[in-house]
Coordinates of C-alpha atoms and ligand atoms in Angstrom, one line a residue:
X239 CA -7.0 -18.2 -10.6
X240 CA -3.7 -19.1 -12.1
X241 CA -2.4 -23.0 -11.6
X242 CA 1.0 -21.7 -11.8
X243 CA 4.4 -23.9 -11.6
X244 CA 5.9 -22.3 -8.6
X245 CA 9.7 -21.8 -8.3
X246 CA 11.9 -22.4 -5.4
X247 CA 11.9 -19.9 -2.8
X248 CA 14.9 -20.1 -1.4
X249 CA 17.4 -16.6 -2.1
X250 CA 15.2 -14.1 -0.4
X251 CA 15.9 -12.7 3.0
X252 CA 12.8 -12.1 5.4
X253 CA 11.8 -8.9 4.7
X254 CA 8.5 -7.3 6.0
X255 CA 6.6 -4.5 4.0
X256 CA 2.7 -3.2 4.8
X257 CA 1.1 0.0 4.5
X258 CA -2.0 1.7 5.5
X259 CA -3.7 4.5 3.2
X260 CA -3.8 8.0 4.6
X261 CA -7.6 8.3 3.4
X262 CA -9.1 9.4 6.8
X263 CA -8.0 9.4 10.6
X264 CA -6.5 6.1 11.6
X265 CA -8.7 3.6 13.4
X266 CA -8.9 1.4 16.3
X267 CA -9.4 -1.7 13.4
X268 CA -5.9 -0.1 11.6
X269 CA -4.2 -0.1 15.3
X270 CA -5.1 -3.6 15.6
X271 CA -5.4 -4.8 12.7
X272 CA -1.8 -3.4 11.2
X273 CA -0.3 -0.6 13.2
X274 CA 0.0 -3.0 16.7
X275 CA 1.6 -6.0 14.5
X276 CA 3.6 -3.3 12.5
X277 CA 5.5 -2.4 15.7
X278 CA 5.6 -5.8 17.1
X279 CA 7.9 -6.9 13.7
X280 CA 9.9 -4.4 14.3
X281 CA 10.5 -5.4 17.9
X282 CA 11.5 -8.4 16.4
X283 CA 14.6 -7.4 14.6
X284 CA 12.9 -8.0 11.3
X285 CA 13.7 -6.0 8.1
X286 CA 10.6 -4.0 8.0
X287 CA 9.4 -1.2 5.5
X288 CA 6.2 0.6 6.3
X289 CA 4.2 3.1 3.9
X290 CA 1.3 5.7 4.0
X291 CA 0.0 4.7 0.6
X292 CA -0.8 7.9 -0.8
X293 CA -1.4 6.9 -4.4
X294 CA -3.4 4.3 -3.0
X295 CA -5.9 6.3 -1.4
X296 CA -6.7 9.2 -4.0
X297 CA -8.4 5.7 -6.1
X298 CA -11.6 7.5 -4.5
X299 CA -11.8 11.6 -4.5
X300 CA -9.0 12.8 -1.8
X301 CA -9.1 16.7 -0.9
X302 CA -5.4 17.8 -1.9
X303 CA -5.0 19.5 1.8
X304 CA -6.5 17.2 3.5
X305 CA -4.6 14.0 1.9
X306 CA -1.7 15.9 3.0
X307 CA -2.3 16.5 6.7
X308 CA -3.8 12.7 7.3
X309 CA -0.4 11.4 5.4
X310 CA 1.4 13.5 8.2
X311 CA -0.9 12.6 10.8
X312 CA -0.7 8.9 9.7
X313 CA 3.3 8.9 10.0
X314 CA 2.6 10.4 13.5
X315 CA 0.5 7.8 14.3
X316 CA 3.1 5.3 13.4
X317 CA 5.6 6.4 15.3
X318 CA 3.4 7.3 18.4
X319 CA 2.3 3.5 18.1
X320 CA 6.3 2.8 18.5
X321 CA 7.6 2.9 14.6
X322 CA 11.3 4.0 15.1
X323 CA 12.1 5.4 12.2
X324 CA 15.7 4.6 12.3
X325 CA 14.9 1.0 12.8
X326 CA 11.8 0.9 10.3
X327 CA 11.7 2.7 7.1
X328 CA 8.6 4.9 7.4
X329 CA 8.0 6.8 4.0
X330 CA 5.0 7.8 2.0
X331 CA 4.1 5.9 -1.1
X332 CA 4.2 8.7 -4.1
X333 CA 8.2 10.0 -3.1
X334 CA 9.0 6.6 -4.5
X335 CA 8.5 6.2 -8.2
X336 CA 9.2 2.3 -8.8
X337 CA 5.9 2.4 -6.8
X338 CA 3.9 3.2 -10.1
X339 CA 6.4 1.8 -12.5
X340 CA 6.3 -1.8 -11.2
X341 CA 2.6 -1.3 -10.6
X342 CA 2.4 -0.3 -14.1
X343 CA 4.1 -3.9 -15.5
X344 CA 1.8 -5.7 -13.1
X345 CA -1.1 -4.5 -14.5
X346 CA 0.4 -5.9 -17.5
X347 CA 0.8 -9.0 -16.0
X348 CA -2.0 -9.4 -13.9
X349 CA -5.2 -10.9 -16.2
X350 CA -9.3 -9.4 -16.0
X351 CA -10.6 -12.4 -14.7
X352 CA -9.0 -12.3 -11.3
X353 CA -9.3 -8.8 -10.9
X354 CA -13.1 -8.9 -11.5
X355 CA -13.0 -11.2 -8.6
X356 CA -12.0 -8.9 -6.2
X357 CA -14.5 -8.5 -3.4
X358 CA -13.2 -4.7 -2.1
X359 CA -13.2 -3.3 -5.3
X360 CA -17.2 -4.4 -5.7
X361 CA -17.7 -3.0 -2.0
X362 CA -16.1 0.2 -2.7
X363 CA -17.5 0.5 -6.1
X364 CA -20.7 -0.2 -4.9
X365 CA -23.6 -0.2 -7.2
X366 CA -22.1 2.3 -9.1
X367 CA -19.3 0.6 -10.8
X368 CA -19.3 2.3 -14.0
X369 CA -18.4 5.7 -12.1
X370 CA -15.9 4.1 -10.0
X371 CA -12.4 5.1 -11.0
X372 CA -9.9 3.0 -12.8
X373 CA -7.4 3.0 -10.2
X374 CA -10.1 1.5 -7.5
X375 CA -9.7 -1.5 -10.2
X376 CA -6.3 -1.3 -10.5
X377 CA -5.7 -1.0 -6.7
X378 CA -4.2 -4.8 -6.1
X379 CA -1.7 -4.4 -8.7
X380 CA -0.2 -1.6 -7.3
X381 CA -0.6 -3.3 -3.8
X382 CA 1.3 -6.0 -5.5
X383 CA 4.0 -4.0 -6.7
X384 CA 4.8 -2.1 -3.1
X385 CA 5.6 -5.5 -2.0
X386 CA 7.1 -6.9 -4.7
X387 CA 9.6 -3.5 -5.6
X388 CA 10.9 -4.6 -2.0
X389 CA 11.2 -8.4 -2.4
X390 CA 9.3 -8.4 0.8
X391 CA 8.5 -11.9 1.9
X392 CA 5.9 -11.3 5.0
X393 CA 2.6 -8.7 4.8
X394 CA 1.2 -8.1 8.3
X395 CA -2.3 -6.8 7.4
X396 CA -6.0 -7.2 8.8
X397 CA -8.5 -9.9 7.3
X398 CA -9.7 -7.9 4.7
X399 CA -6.1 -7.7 2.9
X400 CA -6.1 -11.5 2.3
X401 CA -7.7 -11.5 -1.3
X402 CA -5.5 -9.0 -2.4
X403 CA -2.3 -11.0 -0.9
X404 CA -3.7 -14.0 -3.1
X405 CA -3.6 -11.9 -6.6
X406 CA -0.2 -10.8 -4.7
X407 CA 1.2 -14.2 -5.3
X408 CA -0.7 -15.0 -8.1
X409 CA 1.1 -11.6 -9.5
X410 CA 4.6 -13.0 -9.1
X411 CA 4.0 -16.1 -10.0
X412 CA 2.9 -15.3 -13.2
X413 CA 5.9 -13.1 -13.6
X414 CA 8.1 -15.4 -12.7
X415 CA 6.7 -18.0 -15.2
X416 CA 6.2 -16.1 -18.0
X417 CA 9.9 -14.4 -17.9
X418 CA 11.3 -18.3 -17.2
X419 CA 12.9 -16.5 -14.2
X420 CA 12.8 -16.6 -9.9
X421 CA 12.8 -13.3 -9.7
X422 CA 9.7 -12.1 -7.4
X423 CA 8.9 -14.4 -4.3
X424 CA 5.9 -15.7 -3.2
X425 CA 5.0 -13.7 -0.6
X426 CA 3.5 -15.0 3.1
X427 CA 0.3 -12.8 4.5
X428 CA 0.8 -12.6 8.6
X429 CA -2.8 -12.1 9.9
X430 CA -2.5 -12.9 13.6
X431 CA -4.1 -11.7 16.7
X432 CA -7.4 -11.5 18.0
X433 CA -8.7 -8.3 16.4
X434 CA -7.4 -9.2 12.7
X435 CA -11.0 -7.8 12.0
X436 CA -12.2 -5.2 13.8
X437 CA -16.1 -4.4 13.0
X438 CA -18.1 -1.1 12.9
X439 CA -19.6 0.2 16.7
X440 CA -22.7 0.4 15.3
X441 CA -22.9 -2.7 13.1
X442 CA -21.1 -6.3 14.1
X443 CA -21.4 -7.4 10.6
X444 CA -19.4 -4.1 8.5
X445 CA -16.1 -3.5 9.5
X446 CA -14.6 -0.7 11.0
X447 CA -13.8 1.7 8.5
X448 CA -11.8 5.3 8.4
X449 CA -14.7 6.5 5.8
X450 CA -17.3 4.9 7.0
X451 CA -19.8 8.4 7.2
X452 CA -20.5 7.7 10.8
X453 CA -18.3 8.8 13.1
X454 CA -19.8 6.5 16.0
X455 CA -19.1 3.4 14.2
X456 CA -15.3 3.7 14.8
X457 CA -12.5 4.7 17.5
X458 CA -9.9 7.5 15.4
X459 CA -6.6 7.4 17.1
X460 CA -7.4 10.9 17.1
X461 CA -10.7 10.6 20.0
X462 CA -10.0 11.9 23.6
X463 CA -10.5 9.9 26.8
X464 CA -14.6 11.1 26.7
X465 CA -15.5 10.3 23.0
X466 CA -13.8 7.1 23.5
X467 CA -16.0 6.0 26.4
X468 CA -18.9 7.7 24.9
X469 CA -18.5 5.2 21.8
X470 CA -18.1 2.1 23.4
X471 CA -21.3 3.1 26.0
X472 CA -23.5 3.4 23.0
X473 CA -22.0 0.8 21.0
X474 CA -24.7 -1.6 19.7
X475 CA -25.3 -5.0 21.7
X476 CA -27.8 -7.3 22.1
X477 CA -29.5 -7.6 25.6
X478 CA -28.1 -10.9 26.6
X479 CA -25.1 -11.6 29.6
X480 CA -21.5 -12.7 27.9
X481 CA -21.6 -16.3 27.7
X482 CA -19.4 -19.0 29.4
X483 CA -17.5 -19.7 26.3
X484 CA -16.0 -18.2 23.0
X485 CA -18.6 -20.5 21.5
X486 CA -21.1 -18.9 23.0
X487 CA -20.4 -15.4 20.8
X488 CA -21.5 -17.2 17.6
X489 CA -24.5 -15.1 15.7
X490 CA -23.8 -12.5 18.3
X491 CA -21.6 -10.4 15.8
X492 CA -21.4 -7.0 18.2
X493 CA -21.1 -8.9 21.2
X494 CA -18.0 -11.1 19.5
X495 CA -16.6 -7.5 18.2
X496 CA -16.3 -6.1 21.9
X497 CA -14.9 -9.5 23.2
X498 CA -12.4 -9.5 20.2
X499 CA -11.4 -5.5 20.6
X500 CA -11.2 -5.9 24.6
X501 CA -8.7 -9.2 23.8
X502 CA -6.7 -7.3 21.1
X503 CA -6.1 -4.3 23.4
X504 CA -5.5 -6.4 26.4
X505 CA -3.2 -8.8 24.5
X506 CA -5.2 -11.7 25.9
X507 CA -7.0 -14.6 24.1
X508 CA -10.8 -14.2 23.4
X509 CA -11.0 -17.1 25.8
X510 CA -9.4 -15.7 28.7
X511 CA -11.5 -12.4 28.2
X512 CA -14.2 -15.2 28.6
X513 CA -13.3 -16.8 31.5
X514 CA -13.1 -13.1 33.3
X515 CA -16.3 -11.9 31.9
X516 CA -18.7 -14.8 31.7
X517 CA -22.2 -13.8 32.7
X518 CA -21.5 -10.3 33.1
X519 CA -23.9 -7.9 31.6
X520 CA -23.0 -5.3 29.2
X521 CA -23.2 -2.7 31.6
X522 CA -20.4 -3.8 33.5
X523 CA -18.1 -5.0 30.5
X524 CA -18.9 -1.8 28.6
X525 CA -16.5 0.2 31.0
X526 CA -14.1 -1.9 31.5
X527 CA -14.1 -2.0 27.9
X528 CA -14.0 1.9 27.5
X529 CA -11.4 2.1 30.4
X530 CA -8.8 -0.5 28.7
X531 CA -9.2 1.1 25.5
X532 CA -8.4 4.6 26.8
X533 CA -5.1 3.2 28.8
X534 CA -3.9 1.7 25.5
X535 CA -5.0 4.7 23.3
X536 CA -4.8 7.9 25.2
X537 CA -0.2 7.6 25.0
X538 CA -0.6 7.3 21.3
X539 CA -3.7 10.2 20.5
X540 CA -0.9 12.4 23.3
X541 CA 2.5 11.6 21.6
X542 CA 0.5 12.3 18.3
X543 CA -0.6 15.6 19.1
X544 CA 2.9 16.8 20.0
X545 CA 4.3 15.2 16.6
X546 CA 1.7 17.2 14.6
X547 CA 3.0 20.2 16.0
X548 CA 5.8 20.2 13.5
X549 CA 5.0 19.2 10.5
X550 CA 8.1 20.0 8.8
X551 CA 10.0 17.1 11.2
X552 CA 7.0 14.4 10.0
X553 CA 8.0 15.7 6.5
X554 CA 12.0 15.4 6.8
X555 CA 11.2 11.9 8.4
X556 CA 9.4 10.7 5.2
X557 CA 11.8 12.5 2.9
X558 CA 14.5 10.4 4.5
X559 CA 12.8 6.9 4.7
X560 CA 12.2 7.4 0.9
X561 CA 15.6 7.6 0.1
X562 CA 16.5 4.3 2.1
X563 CA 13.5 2.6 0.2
X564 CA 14.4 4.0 -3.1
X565 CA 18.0 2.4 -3.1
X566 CA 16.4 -1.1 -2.2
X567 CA 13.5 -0.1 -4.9
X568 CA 15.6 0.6 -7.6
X569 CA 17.6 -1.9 -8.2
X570 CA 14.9 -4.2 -8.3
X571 CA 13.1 -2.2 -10.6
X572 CA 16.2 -1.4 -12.8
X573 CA 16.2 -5.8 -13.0
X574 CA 12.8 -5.5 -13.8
X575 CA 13.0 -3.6 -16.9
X576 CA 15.9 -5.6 -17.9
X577 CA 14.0 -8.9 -17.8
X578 CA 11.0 -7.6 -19.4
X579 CA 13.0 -6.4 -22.0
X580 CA 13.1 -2.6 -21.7
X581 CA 16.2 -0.7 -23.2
X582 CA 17.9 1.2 -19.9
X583 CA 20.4 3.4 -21.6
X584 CA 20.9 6.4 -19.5
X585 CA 21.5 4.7 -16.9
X586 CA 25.1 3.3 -16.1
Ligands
LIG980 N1 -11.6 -3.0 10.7 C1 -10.4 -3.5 10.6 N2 -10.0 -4.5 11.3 C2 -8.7 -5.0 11.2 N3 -7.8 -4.5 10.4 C3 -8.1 -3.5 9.6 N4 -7.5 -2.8 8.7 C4 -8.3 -1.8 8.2 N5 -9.5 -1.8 8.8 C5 -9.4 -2.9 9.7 C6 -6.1 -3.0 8.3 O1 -5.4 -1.8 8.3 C7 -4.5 -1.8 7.2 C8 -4.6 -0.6 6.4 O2 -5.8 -0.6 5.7 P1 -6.0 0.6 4.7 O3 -6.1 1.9 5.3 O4 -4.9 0.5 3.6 O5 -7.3 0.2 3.9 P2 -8.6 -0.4 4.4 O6 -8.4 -1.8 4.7 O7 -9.6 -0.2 3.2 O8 -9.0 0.4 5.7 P3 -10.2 1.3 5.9 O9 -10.1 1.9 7.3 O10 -11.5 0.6 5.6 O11 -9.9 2.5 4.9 P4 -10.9 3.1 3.8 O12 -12.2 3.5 4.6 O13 -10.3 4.3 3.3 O14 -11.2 2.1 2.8 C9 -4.7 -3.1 6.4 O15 -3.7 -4.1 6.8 C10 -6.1 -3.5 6.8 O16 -6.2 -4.9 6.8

């Protein structure tokens, strides 16, 4: 990519922004992955911003009704998870313009070359590239502009975020360089835990996906106690006992996933899941597994269900975060304009 000069960092206040696309039910990989971090930031006393990227998931074919009951079932699951939305500002994507204006000069910014390297756009695209639509391309430059129309400088996200946190940076920099100014920072991804990657049930090598066609492959926050333990019982393994050491999980990619998913959920290292489980068989590690997992789970799928029964309180929730991420959005988008050199004058 870029060998950009990079500018001091110094005036920006730690500020955290992520988002998670309303393009299915929320999975067990998004709860641990994002949703589990997203709360724990917040528990921090961080500034944190979080987002159901709307615009961000009709880049493949989203049902109009149906886009609009999993963005409301997604801000459930936020705040079910513990996302206060007087501490947090919990909005969806499209209420805030700057979204799409900033993501607009970024794609002006950002160059061909990188975004041809992007490795989700070829997965999603698949084969079929030519067919695939022009926002699926465009995708990290409006990822970069979320982040950047806050000034956030910290990105909790899952593994498979990190590329597009690179072109993130690369994004700003580039901005910064070519305007002679130190206007975006350079923002810091925070992938931590043991689950930063949580892979499909019935493959250890895909990851767990919200539209991945089978149902089986993933948890939804939305499964009861029964499917739950019904996944995990026929999740794929292989026939041998857990080994004696983390070590001992290489090549053994469903295997690692349960040991990783049973640590994320228990807050434990993969090692101490280890030392209590070494040499037992999947038979026995499978419910514990399935029993964990419901503990943990079973609170959020409840406090969701009684959310969705009024939508119209999900909906004032977003309107209101919008409004507290537009007046830190627009500002920076107003300066924006101003150093690319756009003429502003209907506005004071
Ligand atoms: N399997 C996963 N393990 C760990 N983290 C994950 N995330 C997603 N899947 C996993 C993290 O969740 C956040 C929101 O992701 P997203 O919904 O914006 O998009 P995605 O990564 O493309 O997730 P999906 O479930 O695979 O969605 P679809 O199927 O619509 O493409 C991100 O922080 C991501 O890292």
């Amino acid at each position: 990519m870029s060998e950009p000069v990079q500018t001091p960092q110094t005036q920006f206040q730690p500020r955290i922004f992520s988002g998670i696309q309303p393009s299915g039910g929320l999975t067990l990989g998004n709860y641990l992955g994002a949703l589990k971090r997203f709360v724990e930031k917040q528990d921090e006393g961080i500034e944190t911003i979080y987002c159901l990227v709307d615009m961000h998931a009709i880049t493949v074919w989203q049902d109009p009704e149906k886009l609009r009951q999993q963005t409301r079932e997604g801000a459930a699951a936020f705040i079910a998870a513990g996302i206060d939305p007087k501490r947090s500002i919990l909005f969806n994507q499209s209420q805030v313009s700057a979204h799409a204006e900033l993501a607009w000069i970024f794609n002006c910014v950002a160059r061909m070359g990188w975004m041809n390297r992007m490795t989700q756009f070829k997965d999603k695209a698949g084969k079929n590239a030519e067919a695939a639509s022009l926002g699926l391309y465009a995708y990290p430059a409006l990822m970069a502009a979320d982040i950047m129309v806050y000034h956030a400088t910290m990105v909790p996200v899952g593994e498979d975020q990190k590329q597009h946190l690179e072109l993130t940076r690369d994004i700003a920099i580039k901005f910064n360089n070519d305007f002679g100014v130190n206007f975006f920072p350079v923002v810091e991804p925070l992938i931590e835990g043991a689950a930063t990657r949580v892979m499909s049930l019935r493959d250890g090598t895909k990851k767990m996906s919200k539209s991945d066609p089978s149902d089986q492959s993933r948890i939804n926050l939305t499964d009861d106690a029964d499917m739950i333990a019904a996944k995990i019982r026929k999740a794929k393994t292989d026939p041998e006992p857990l080994p004696d050491t983390a070590a001992g999980l290489k090549d053994r990619p469903e295997a690692k996933n349960l040991v990783n998913i049973y640590a994320g959920l228990s807050g434990q290292s993969v090692d101490q899941v280890i030392a209590e489980y070494a040499g037992a068989q999947f038979g026995t590690f499978k419910p514990k597994l399935a029993e964990l997992a419901v503990a943990k789970l079973s609170p959020i799928t409840t406090e969701m269900n009684r959310l969705m029964k009024d939508p119209a309180e999900i909906d004032r929730i977003l309107g209101q975060g919008a409004d507290r991420a537009e007046a830190i959005a627009c500002p920076i988008m107003e300066k924006t304009y101003e150093i690319t050199g756009m003429i502003r004058s209907r506005r004071g």
